[in-house]
Amino acid sequence: MSLTIPTFSLASIGPWLTLSVAAIAILVWDALSKERPAAVPAVSLAALVIAAVQSLTLLGKKGTDFAGMVYVDGFTALAYLILILGAALTIFLSWRYLEEYGKNLSEYYALLLFATTGMMIMVAGAHLIMIFLGLEVMSIAVYVLAGFLREDLKSNEAAMKYLVLGAFSSAILLFGMALIYGAAGGTLYLNELAKKLAVTKAVTQPLILLGLGLIVVGFGFKVAAVPFHMWTPDVYEGAPTSVTAYMAVAVKAAAVATFLRVLYVSFPGFAADWTWLLWGLAVATMTLGNVVAIAQTNIKRMLAYSSIAHAGYLLVGLVAANQLAAVGILYYLLAYTLMNIGAFAAILLVSRQQDRYLNIYDYCGLGRQHPGLAAAMSVFMFALAGMPPTAGFVGKLYIFAAAVQAGYIWLVILAVMNSLVSVYYYLRITVLMYMRPAEADLGPVSFTPAVTATLAATALAVVLVGIFPGWFYDLAAASVKIFSL
Amino acid sequence: MHFIPYVWLIPVFPLIGFVINGLLGKSLSKGKVGTIGTVAVGLSFALTVAVFLEYLRLPAAAKPVEVVVYNWLASGSFSVNVAFLVDPLSLVMLLVVSGVSTLIHLYSTGYMHDDPGFPRFFAYLNLFVCFMLILVGANNFLMMFVGWEGVGLCSYLLIGYWYEKKSASDAGKKAFVVNRVGDYGFLLGMFVIFWTFGTLNFREVFSLAAQYPVGSGIITAATLLLFVGATGKSAQIPLYTWLPDAMEGPTPVSALIHAATMVTAGVYMVARCSALYVLAPTSLAVVAVIGCATAIFAASMGTCQFDIKRILAYSTVSQLGYMFLACGVGAFVSGIFHLMTHAFFKALLFLGAGSISHALAGELDIRLMGNLRHKIPITYKTFLIATLAIAGIFPFAGFFSKDEILMYALINGNVWLWLTATVAACITAFYMFRAVYMVFFGESRVPHHVEHHIHESPPSMTIPLMALAFLSVVGGWINFPIIPGAQKFHDFLSPAIAPLGHEAHLAISAELGLMAFSMAVAAVGIYIAYKFYLVSPEIPGWLAEKFPVIYDVVYHKYYVDEIYDYLIVEPIKVGSTLLWTEVDDKVVDGTVNGSAGVVAWLSEHLRRLETGFVQNYAMAIVLGVTLVVGYLLG
């Protein structure tokens, strides 16, 4: 018997290796040091920078590696970069915030890097098991992160809820994958699934659809689509603010990118089934997210519903299922990462010591007291609301234009209406900041260099990426050619 | 020196002003802030004039000019540039906007002098001008929308500028909500156009549209949707209710945004899309009828107001109605002509009102004025000129533009449109002179403590008044009727406007007859006002007693606000609260209240896990699974 070892290149998974090695090194380093090593955030950032450089080298590639288990292509690389950006910005937000709680521990950064690695495994997964593996690596790390403030009751509750429901949804996802495995006659490779399912369709159609439905539910949970969204407000509100920011952008980005690939690569033959299903989910998600966000007075909760609404817009892109839609989704993920992290940076500053001020009325009069902070927050609110010429506007435009091209006029009509409704609650924050006198003296804002820099950089980027979207568009357009849409 | 390639700088100057005043305004002196704001807009005006002069010299073949700055959004079949269209229509708008803006900025340096938010005010005002110039300069729908949203945003911010007043922030909110409806129409119209033509560039869309038959459904749909946008921004029935409330903003804002520029954006948009509208007779009819109805409806509401700014606001709504009437009967040029003359005289009226209230320590109620003509002579004279212009008296600017609209309403439209618009003109003359008589003539009703403070405004305010008064006199002469070759404005603008299939003309004698008639009608309005408010001031009170129901209904603006509240606002409020409390919050709220303290946390959690919420969420997921799978298999 001869054993052939498939050839592979470690460079194909370079970013994973860098981040996971860095995470392990941080843990070991922490265990061996007497004092808490202060350079951990810097080391984590350095690892992310290296991973970003490695991702850049993958941009032009096309194909798979590790015996067809891992995608090595531009789409994956762009997704990596967006995830790395999210993780890096989160680190900037984190350390001062954690210090306030006396929790600036090395584990936090290690977990963040592990979660990011999991996301990368997920978006690069060319095999359903790889995807599941990545999803679990990510989820477990994020469960812990959500409960990172051990003594804080809300943080605990958030982690507990996320864990229980996350496990539940993972089981559903896994069950769906198992059914697909059976229905396809024994394969889990995304590329092969499409072909095999086309053959077995005549016999196993109900089984395929059941499996597909369960997969949709599993991803729906991670992206916070209605009706699988219920954990979102509680977990977003309870988790440490820096973790909430991370969950809102990176977890959603990883899930959407993976979902996109699974649907477009493995289930194009069932588009007639899933497009209308996602159509319904998109409408429900946008509408509930936006309408309920109006009634929120806790800003983290408001942004939780906002993030549900944005999941709805992303689903509109998935429904459209054309090249422009795929580009639009990537662009949207980038825009969303920038504007949401920026908004959370502002929230961190306004909430002051230990999340004391999270009510939206705590923003009254901010325009007078801290004009720079208020101006940046306004930029993020306008961007989230999709006001031109910010990146949020361009992202929506790409996605809605893709849906128009694909002929989903009613979906666009509803999406535009939602988008207009959403302006109300985003703009309200601006109105409170500029048009209401401060209700009470909340004390000074401690502008730390890292958070201030994040705020300024994301605000600037949100505007610039909106005014000059061309470079990213070209990158994304080249990368989504792999999908035969 | 070529200026046209630098047309993109026109909106950049005010943007720079915004950035400087917005970031550094607090540390600059008021004089500097005002100068920066005014000069920024003045530079835009100067550049616009230079571009205009160069454009006049261009050979016909080189017109119109598109100046592409860069490719903004591109994807295979879909591409949008940041680009400016330099054509007669955009040039007229750029000139009006930047010119009037410069004067109003100058006026504001005086009017807002004692306001603590001086730099903030100028920053917003500059930002507004920037977006307005983008709106009128754009060569495609998307960039126009950028401006459209931008001016809307600045408008809300400026209406609510004195946010300490609850009425001001409520008015801002109302403007915002009502305009959402309009913007929705605009956006959908834009998507329909993109869906149909695959491009958003004006010239490409219009040339592709030419292949469609007159009356095609898709173009009718697109134009109607766009018109919904116009009714929101330009305060037409049914979305006009926000504009009178918007008078809560500072007076220069009312003059600039809510009279001269932003509210005319809808008219501009319809004129810009004339090539589409002429293909959709149904849409044109809707535009004409809505415009005409708004003209008389708003005019009638103006007769019973006592707040001078509100009188002017209803008058603006009414005059915008005339402009839409013009567009609706295919006389787009006349619509834009009236837009321009209206920008002059209405800005002047508002600035005059500001000057009056400046003299009277902020008073706006005309019942507390009277006999002011000798105390504030410049304000009086300029206000009178503007009033004569809006009433349509020869040879003031409004006469020419309004008369054209009435004429086209008759020959392109029908006798009912003409008759309604003519009656509205009579009412306009009446309520405007009512204001003039009550403010400047008769007995002084000014309270004693204010009386001896009355003073004429400083030169920074009176110079813009005089400049606008000059324009309100001569502004109409560029389109002198009857004399051959004197319709310069028409000749200049025509290339940018799609002609209506049939061009009808009146005999000169008929045209002269119409003019005489409309003058007579205006004179009747003025005479009634003279009789009611100067000779026998007891008549209005007597009429109000004699016809209490009519008076009450008109005084309460036909109860439209109340009806909207009852039919739309309240149900939405109730509905959204229900959706929140019944659908989402029953399960969600109260779950993260972690108030039990650290000691009890474990039991607390176990209790929750056992009795409730997480299971509820899981149940929701199961329900979702059932729905999803049920749909796929069903």
mmCIF file of N, CA and C in Angstrom, chain B residues 326-363:
data_model
loop_
_atom_site.group_PDB
_atom_site.id
_atom_site.type_symbol
_atom_site.label_atom_id
_atom_site.label_comp_id
_atom_site.label_asym_id
_atom_site.label_seq_id
_atom_site.Cartn_x
_atom_site.Cartn_y
_atom_site.Cartn_z
ATOM 1 N N ALA B 326 -46.443 76.085 -14.099
ATOM 2 C CA ALA B 326 -45.743 76.376 -15.349
ATOM 3 C C ALA B 326 -45.140 75.109 -15.927
ATOM 4 N N CYS B 327 -44.432 74.354 -15.091
ATOM 5 C CA CYS B 327 -43.807 73.116 -15.575
ATOM 6 C C CYS B 327 -44.879 72.163 -16.080
ATOM 7 N N GLY B 328 -45.970 72.098 -15.347
ATOM 8 C CA GLY B 328 -47.026 71.151 -15.686
ATOM 9 C C GLY B 328 -47.669 71.443 -17.030
ATOM 10 N N VAL B 329 -47.711 72.714 -17.420
ATOM 11 C CA VAL B 329 -48.276 73.011 -18.743
ATOM 12 C C VAL B 329 -47.174 73.079 -19.800
ATOM 13 N N GLY B 330 -45.989 72.589 -19.438
ATOM 14 C CA GLY B 330 -44.912 72.489 -20.416
ATOM 15 C C GLY B 330 -44.093 73.758 -20.562
ATOM 16 N N ALA B 331 -44.413 74.785 -19.764
ATOM 17 C CA ALA B 331 -43.661 76.038 -19.862
ATOM 18 C C ALA B 331 -42.539 76.032 -18.826
ATOM 19 N N PHE B 332 -41.603 75.088 -19.021
ATOM 20 C CA PHE B 332 -40.530 74.925 -18.034
ATOM 21 C C PHE B 332 -39.700 76.196 -17.882
ATOM 22 N N VAL B 333 -39.470 76.853 -19.009
ATOM 23 C CA VAL B 333 -38.661 78.069 -18.965
ATOM 24 C C VAL B 333 -39.333 79.115 -18.073
ATOM 25 N N SER B 334 -40.649 79.245 -18.232
ATOM 26 C CA SER B 334 -41.362 80.211 -17.403
ATOM 27 C C SER B 334 -41.281 79.819 -15.937
ATOM 28 N N GLY B 335 -41.317 78.521 -15.666
ATOM 29 C CA GLY B 335 -41.192 78.059 -14.287
ATOM 30 C C GLY B 335 -39.865 78.485 -13.698
ATOM 31 N N ILE B 336 -38.791 78.276 -14.451
ATOM 32 C CA ILE B 336 -37.465 78.652 -13.955
ATOM 33 C C ILE B 336 -37.334 80.173 -13.862
ATOM 34 N N PHE B 337 -37.971 80.857 -14.812
ATOM 35 C CA PHE B 337 -37.959 82.324 -14.791
ATOM 36 C C PHE B 337 -38.612 82.825 -13.498
ATOM 37 N N HIS B 338 -39.741 82.237 -13.176
ATOM 38 C CA HIS B 338 -40.421 82.652 -11.950
ATOM 39 C C HIS B 338 -39.604 82.248 -10.729
ATOM 40 N N LEU B 339 -38.945 81.089 -10.834
ATOM 41 C CA LEU B 339 -38.053 80.654 -9.744
ATOM 42 C C LEU B 339 -37.016 81.735 -9.466
ATOM 43 N N MET B 340 -36.471 82.280 -10.555
ATOM 44 C CA MET B 340 -35.410 83.272 -10.391
ATOM 45 C C MET B 340 -35.953 84.576 -9.808
ATOM 46 N N THR B 341 -37.023 85.100 -10.404
ATOM 47 C CA THR B 341 -37.540 86.372 -9.891
ATOM 48 C C THR B 341 -38.049 86.197 -8.467
ATOM 49 N N HIS B 342 -38.655 85.043 -8.215
ATOM 50 C CA HIS B 342 -39.141 84.760 -6.865
ATOM 51 C C HIS B 342 -37.987 84.729 -5.872
ATOM 52 N N ALA B 343 -36.864 84.149 -6.295
ATOM 53 C CA ALA B 343 -35.694 84.115 -5.402
ATOM 54 C C ALA B 343 -35.329 85.538 -4.992
ATOM 55 N N PHE B 344 -35.406 86.470 -5.930
ATOM 56 C CA PHE B 344 -35.057 87.856 -5.598
ATOM 57 C C PHE B 344 -36.083 88.468 -4.653
ATOM 58 N N PHE B 345 -37.351 88.477 -5.086
ATOM 59 C CA PHE B 345 -38.294 89.250 -4.275
ATOM 60 C C PHE B 345 -38.673 88.542 -2.988
ATOM 61 N N LYS B 346 -38.665 87.193 -2.983
ATOM 62 C CA LYS B 346 -39.042 86.530 -1.742
ATOM 63 C C LYS B 346 -37.907 86.593 -0.722
ATOM 64 N N ALA B 347 -36.666 86.459 -1.210
ATOM 65 C CA ALA B 347 -35.539 86.644 -0.290
ATOM 66 C C ALA B 347 -35.603 88.046 0.295
ATOM 67 N N LEU B 348 -35.929 89.016 -0.563
ATOM 68 C CA LEU B 348 -36.031 90.399 -0.105
ATOM 69 C C LEU B 348 -37.135 90.547 0.932
ATOM 70 N N LEU B 349 -38.288 89.910 0.694
ATOM 71 C CA LEU B 349 -39.383 90.011 1.660
ATOM 72 C C LEU B 349 -38.962 89.437 3.011
ATOM 73 N N PHE B 350 -38.306 88.281 2.970
ATOM 74 C CA PHE B 350 -37.891 87.670 4.235
ATOM 75 C C PHE B 350 -36.847 88.526 4.943
ATOM 76 N N LEU B 351 -35.870 88.989 4.172
ATOM 77 C CA LEU B 351 -34.846 89.812 4.806
ATOM 78 C C LEU B 351 -35.480 91.083 5.349
ATOM 79 N N GLY B 352 -36.486 91.605 4.609
ATOM 80 C CA GLY B 352 -37.211 92.768 5.101
ATOM 81 C C GLY B 352 -37.929 92.438 6.401
ATOM 82 N N ALA B 353 -38.574 91.288 6.427
ATOM 83 C CA ALA B 353 -39.261 90.879 7.653
ATOM 84 C C ALA B 353 -38.260 90.767 8.792
ATOM 85 N N GLY B 354 -37.065 90.241 8.457
ATOM 86 C CA GLY B 354 -36.020 90.143 9.482
ATOM 87 C C GLY B 354 -35.621 91.525 9.971
ATOM 88 N N SER B 355 -35.521 92.456 9.045
ATOM 89 C CA SER B 355 -35.134 93.814 9.406
ATOM 90 C C SER B 355 -36.210 94.461 10.282
ATOM 91 N N ILE B 356 -37.493 94.164 9.958
ATOM 92 C CA ILE B 356 -38.589 94.700 10.777
ATOM 93 C C ILE B 356 -38.506 94.148 12.190
ATOM 94 N N SER B 357 -38.336 92.832 12.268
ATOM 95 C CA SER B 357 -38.328 92.244 13.606
ATOM 96 C C SER B 357 -37.062 92.656 14.362
ATOM 97 N N HIS B 358 -35.998 92.903 13.620
ATOM 98 C CA HIS B 358 -34.776 93.424 14.222
ATOM 99 C C HIS B 358 -35.066 94.780 14.870
ATOM 100 N N ALA B 359 -35.844 95.591 14.150
ATOM 101 C CA ALA B 359 -36.171 96.925 14.667
ATOM 102 C C ALA B 359 -37.104 96.830 15.868
ATOM 103 N N LEU B 360 -37.935 95.801 15.887
ATOM 104 C CA LEU B 360 -38.958 95.696 16.930
ATOM 105 C C LEU B 360 -38.598 94.653 17.992
ATOM 106 N N ALA B 361 -37.352 94.451 18.207
ATOM 107 C CA ALA B 361 -36.892 93.531 19.254
ATOM 108 C C ALA B 361 -37.465 92.134 19.067
ATOM 109 N N GLY B 362 -37.504 91.667 17.826
ATOM 110 C CA GLY B 362 -37.884 90.280 17.584
ATOM 111 C C GLY B 362 -39.358 90.049 17.345
ATOM 112 N N GLU B 363 -40.151 91.119 17.308
ATOM 113 C CA GLU B 363 -41.595 90.939 17.117
ATOM 114 C C GLU B 363 -41.894 90.512 15.684
#
